[in-house]
C-alpha positions as CSV (number, residue, x, y, z in Angstrom):
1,X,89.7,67.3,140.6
2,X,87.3,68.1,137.9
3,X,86.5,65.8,135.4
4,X,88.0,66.1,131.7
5,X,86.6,67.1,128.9
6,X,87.8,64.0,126.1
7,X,89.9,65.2,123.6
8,X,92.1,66.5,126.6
9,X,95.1,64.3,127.5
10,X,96.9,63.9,130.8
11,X,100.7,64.3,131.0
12,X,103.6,65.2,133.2
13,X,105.6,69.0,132.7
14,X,109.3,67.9,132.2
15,X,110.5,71.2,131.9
16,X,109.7,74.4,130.0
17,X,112.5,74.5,127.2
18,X,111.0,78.3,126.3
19,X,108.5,80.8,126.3
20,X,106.8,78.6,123.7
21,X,107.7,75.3,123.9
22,X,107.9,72.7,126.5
23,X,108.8,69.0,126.9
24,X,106.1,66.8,128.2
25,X,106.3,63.0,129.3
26,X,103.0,60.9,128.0
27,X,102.4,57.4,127.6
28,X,106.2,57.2,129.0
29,X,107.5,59.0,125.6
30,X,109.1,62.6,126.1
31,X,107.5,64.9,123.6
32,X,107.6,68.6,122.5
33,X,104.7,70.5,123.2
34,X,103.1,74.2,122.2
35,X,103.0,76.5,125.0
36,X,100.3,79.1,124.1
37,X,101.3,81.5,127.2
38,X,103.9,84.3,126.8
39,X,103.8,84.6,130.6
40,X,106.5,83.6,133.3
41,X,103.7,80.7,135.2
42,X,106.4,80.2,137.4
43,X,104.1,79.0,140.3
44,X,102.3,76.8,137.6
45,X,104.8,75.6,135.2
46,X,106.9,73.5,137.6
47,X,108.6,69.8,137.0
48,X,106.5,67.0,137.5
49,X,103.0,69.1,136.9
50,X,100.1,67.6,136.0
51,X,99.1,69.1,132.8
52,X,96.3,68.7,130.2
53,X,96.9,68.7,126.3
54,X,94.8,69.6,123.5
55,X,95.4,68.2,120.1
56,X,96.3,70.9,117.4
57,X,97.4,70.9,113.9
58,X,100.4,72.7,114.0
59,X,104.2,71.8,114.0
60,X,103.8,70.2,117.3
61,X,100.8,67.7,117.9
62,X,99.2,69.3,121.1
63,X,99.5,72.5,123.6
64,X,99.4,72.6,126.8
65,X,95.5,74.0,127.7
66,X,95.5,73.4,131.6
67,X,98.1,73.0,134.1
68,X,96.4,71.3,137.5
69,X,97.9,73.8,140.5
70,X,96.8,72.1,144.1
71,X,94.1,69.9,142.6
72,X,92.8,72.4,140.3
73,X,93.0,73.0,136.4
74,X,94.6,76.4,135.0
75,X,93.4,77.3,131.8
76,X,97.1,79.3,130.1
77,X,95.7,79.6,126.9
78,X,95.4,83.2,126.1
79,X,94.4,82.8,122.8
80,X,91.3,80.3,123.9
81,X,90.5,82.5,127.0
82,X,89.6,85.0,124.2
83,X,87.4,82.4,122.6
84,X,85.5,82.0,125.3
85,X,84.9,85.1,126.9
86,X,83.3,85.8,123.5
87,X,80.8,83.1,123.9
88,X,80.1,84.8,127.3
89,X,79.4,87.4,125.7
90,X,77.5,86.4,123.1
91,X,75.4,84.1,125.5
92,X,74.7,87.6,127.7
93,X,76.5,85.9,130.1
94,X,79.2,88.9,131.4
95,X,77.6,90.8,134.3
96,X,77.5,94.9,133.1
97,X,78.1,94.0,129.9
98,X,75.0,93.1,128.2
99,X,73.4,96.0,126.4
100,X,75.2,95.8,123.2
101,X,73.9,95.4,119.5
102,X,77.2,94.2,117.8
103,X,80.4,93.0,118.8
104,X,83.7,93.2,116.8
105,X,86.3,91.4,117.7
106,X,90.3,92.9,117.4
107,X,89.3,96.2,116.5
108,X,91.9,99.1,115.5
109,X,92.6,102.0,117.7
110,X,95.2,104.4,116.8
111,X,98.5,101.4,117.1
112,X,96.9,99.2,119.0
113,X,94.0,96.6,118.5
114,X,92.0,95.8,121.5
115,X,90.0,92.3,121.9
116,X,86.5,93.6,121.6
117,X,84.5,96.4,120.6
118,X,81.0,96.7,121.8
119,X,77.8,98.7,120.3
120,X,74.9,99.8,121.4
121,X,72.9,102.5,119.7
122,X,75.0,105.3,118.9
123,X,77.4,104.2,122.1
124,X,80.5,102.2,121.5
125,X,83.0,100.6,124.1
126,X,86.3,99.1,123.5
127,X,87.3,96.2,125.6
128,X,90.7,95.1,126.7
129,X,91.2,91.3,128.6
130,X,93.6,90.1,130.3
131,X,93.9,86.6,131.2
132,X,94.7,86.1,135.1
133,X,96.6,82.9,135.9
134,X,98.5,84.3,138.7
135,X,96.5,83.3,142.4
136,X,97.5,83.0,145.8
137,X,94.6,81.8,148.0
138,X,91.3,84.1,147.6
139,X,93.4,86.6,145.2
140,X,93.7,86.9,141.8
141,X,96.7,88.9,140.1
142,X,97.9,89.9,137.0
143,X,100.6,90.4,135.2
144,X,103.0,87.4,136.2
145,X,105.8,88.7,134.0
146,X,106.8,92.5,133.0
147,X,104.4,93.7,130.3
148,X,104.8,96.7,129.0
149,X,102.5,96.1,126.2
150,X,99.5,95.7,128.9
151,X,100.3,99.1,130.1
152,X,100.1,100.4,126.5
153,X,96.9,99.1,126.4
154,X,95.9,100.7,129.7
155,X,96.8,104.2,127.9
156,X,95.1,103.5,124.8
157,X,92.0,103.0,126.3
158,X,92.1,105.9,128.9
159,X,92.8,108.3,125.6
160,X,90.0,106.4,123.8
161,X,87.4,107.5,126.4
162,X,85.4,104.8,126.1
163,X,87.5,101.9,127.2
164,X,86.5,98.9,129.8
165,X,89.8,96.8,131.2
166,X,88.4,93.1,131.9
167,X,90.5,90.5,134.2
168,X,89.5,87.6,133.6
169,X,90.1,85.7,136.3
170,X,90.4,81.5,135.5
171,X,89.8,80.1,139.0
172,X,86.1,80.1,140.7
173,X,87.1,80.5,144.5
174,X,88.6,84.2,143.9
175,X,87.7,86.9,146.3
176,X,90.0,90.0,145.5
177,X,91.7,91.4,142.3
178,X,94.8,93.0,142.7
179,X,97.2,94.4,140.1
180,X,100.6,92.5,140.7
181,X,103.1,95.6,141.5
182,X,105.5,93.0,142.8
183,X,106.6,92.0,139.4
184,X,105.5,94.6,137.3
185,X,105.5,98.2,139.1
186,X,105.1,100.4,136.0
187,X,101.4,98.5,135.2
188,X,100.7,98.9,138.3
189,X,101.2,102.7,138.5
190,X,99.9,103.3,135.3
191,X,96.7,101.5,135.7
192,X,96.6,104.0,139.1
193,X,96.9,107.0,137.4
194,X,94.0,106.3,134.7
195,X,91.4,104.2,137.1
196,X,89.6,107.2,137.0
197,X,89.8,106.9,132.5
198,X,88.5,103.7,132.4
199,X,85.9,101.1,133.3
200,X,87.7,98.5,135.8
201,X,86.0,94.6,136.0
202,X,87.2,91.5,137.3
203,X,85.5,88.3,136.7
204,X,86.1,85.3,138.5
205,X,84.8,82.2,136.4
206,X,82.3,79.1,137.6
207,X,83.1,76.2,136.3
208,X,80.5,72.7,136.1
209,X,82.0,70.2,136.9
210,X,83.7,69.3,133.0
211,X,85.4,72.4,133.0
212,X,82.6,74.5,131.0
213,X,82.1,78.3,132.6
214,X,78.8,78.5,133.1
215,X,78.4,82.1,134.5
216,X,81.0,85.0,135.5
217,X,81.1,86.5,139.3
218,X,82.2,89.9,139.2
219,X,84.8,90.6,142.1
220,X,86.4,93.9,143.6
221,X,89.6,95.6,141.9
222,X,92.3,96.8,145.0
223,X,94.5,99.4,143.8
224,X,96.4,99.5,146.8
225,X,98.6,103.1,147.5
226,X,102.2,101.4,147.8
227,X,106.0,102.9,147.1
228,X,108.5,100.6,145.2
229,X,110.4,100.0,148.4
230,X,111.0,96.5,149.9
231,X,112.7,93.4,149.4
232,X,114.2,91.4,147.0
233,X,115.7,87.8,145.8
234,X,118.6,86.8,143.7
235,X,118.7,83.5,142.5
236,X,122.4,83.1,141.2
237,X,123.5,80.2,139.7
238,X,127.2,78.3,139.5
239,X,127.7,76.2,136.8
240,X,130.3,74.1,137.8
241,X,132.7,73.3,140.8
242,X,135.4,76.0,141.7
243,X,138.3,76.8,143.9
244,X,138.8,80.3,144.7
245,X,142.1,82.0,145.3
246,X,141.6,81.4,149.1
247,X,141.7,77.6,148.5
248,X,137.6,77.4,149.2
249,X,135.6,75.2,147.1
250,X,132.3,76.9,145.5
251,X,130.0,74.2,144.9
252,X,127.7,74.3,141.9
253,X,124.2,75.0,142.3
254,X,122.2,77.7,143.4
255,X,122.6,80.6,145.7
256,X,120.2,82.8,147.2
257,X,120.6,86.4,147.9
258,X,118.1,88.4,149.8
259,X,118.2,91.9,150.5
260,X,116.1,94.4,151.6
261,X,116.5,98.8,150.5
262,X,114.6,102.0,151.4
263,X,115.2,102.8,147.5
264,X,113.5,101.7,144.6
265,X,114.2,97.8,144.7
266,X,113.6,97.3,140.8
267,X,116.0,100.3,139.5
268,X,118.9,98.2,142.3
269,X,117.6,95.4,140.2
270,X,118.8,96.6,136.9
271,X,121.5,97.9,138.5
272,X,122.7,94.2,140.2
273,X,121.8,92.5,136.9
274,X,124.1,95.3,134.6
275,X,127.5,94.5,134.2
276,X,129.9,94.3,136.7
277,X,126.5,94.5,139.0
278,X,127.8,91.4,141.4
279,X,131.0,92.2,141.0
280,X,130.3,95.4,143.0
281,X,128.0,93.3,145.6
282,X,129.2,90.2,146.4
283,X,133.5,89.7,147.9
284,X,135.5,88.3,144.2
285,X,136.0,84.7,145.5
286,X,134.5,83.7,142.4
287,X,130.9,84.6,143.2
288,X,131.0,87.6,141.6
289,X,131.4,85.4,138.2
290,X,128.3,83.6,138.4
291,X,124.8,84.3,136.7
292,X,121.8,86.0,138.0
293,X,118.8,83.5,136.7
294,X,116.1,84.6,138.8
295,X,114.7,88.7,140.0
296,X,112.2,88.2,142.9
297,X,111.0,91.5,144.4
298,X,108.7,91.6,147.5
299,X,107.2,95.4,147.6
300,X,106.7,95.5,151.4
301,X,107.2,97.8,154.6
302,X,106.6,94.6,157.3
303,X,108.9,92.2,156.2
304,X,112.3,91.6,156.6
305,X,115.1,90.1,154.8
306,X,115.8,88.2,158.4
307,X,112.6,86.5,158.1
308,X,113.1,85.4,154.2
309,X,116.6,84.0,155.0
310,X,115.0,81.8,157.8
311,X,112.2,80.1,155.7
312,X,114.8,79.7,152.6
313,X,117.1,78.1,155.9
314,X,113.8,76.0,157.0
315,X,113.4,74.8,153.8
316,X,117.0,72.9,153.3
317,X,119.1,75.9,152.6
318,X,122.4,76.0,153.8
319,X,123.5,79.5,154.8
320,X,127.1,81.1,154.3
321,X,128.1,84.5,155.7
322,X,130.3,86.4,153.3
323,X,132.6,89.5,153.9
324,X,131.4,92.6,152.2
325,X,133.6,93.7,148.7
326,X,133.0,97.2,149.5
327,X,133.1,97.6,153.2
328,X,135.3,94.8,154.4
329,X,133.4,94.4,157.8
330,X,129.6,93.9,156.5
331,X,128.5,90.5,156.8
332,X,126.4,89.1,153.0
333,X,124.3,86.1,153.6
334,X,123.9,83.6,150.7
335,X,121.8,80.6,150.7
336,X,122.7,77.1,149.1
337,X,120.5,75.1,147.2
338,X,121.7,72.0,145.4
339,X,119.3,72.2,142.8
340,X,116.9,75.5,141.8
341,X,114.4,75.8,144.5
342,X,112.9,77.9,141.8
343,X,111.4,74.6,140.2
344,X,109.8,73.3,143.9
345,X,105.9,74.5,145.1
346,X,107.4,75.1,148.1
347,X,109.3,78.1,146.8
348,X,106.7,79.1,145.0
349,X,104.3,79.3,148.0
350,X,107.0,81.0,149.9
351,X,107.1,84.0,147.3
352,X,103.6,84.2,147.2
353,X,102.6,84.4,150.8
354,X,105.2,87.3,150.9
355,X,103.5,89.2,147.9
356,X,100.0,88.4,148.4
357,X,99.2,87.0,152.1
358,X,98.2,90.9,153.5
359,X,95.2,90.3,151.1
């Protein structure tokens, strides 16, 4: 790993308590911490991380500024990413962007304020970044979480005219930008239908070896042509120990559902996570009562839900084979975890070979 940069401190991720806060074990004392990420970092944010804090004069004493994923340090600070891409700027350090004789920054455009206006002569550009967090291998993704103020922004700069869209992407080793239509389908089309609007760059950073970017490496933006159709996983959770009407004890933990569907997998999504959603899906032996806790879809034509339910099997699942609510013949597969796989790298890597490993 990298060396640190000293004020940074090492500590261990407990758990994220929400999308702002999290509780942090240092110097064997559990603490509070500022989480300065509105993002999911499900792949990053997992118990027992290595994670490294900033000090910050706030209500809580630090924020988290890097979380170390496979030996490496994530920058998640949004804010700071901003900061620094700046600097790039100002230094003439962002490749096809360095013919400019003022920069603003936060600039108001109709509703919106993007993070950068440029100038050159009688030429102006406005500048949108978005901080990419979310890899898998040589590819970089973005959004990790629905975002429909990114896609917002994606309009606002395609009606401006005169708009560049930036990924900043926070890991040196990237090949490949994709946009992440797994989790967020609606970015993904609308970025599609204005490409041709706006000026596209990803930039994969390169780090010294104390974590200062010392130059930007441009690298190609996929928009793939892909339909909403796929695969998807339901991580439901049981709170407690039950006996059904059949005598059958549900244990408490988690259960896995997995299915695949020729029709749009994130409008059966809503559907499942409505009310009265699992009531309709899953045979009332006390599952339907439980909570849906985690959405995973796969957009895919090559995978099967067969081939999910093995690795989740592989991987210390324990597999039961319901009756079907509706049909009455039609076999449901559920798959039993103990504790959330959701919080183990395993999992993690799992999900992201599905979504990514094509590229």
């Amino acid at each position: 790993m990298q060396k640190v940069h000293s004020p940074l401190l090492k500590a261990t991720l407990i758990k994220r308590v929400n999308r702002f806060v999290a509780e942090i074990l240092i110097d064997n004392k559990k603490l509070h911490v500022y989480v300065p990420n509105t993002g999911r970092l499900s792949e990053l944010a997992l118990p027992g991380s290595e994670i490294l804090l900033s000090p910050i004069n706030a209500k809580y004493r630090y924020k988290i500024l890097y979380i170390i994923k496979k030996s490496f340090p994530v920058m998640i600070d949004s804010t700071y990413s901003n900061s620094l891409f700046y600097e790039l700027l100002l230094n003439k350090k962002v490749p096809e962007l360095c013919l400019f004789d003022s920069i603003t920054r936060e600039p108001v455009y109709g509703n919106h304020r993007f993070d950068f206006l440029l100038k050159h002569i009688n030429e102006k550009s406005f500048i949108e970044l978005k901080s990419c967090t979310l890899f898998y291998k040589k590819t970089g993704s973005f959004p990790d979480a629905v975002s429909s103020r990114a896609s917002e922004h994606i309009k606002s700069l395609a009606e401006s005219g005169k708009g560049k869209l930036v990924f900043f992407v926070l890991k040196n080793d990237i090949e490949i930008f994709l946009p992440n239509y797994h989790t967020d389908f609606t970015f993904y089309e609308t970025l599609k239908e204005n490409r041709s609007r706006i000026d596209i760059h990803a930039f994969a950073v390169q780090y010294d070896d104390r974590l200062k970017i010392r130059s930007l490496r441009e690298i190609p933006v996929c928009i793939p042509e892909v339909k909403p159709d796929g695969l998807f996983l339901l991580i439901i959770f049981n709170s407690e120990e039950t006996v059904n009407n059949d005598g059958e004890i549900i244990e408490k933990g988690f259960y896995i559902y997995c299915s695949g569907t020729e029709k749009n997998i994130f409008r059966v999504i809503k559907t499942l996570k409505g009310k009265n959603g699992l009531k309709r899906l899953l045979p009332d032996k006390g599952f339907s009562r439980m909570k849906i806790i985690t959405d995973l879809p796969v957009v895919t034509d090559t995978i099967t839900t067969g081939d999910v339910t093995k690795q989740l099997i592989k991987n210390s699942g324990i597999p039961l084979n319901l009756q079907d609510n509706n049909t009455g013949s039609q076999n449901i597969d559920l798959v039993y975890y103990k504790n959330n796989p959701a919080d183990e790298s395993w999992f993690w890597d799992m999900i992201l070979e599905l979504r990514f490993g094509e590229y």
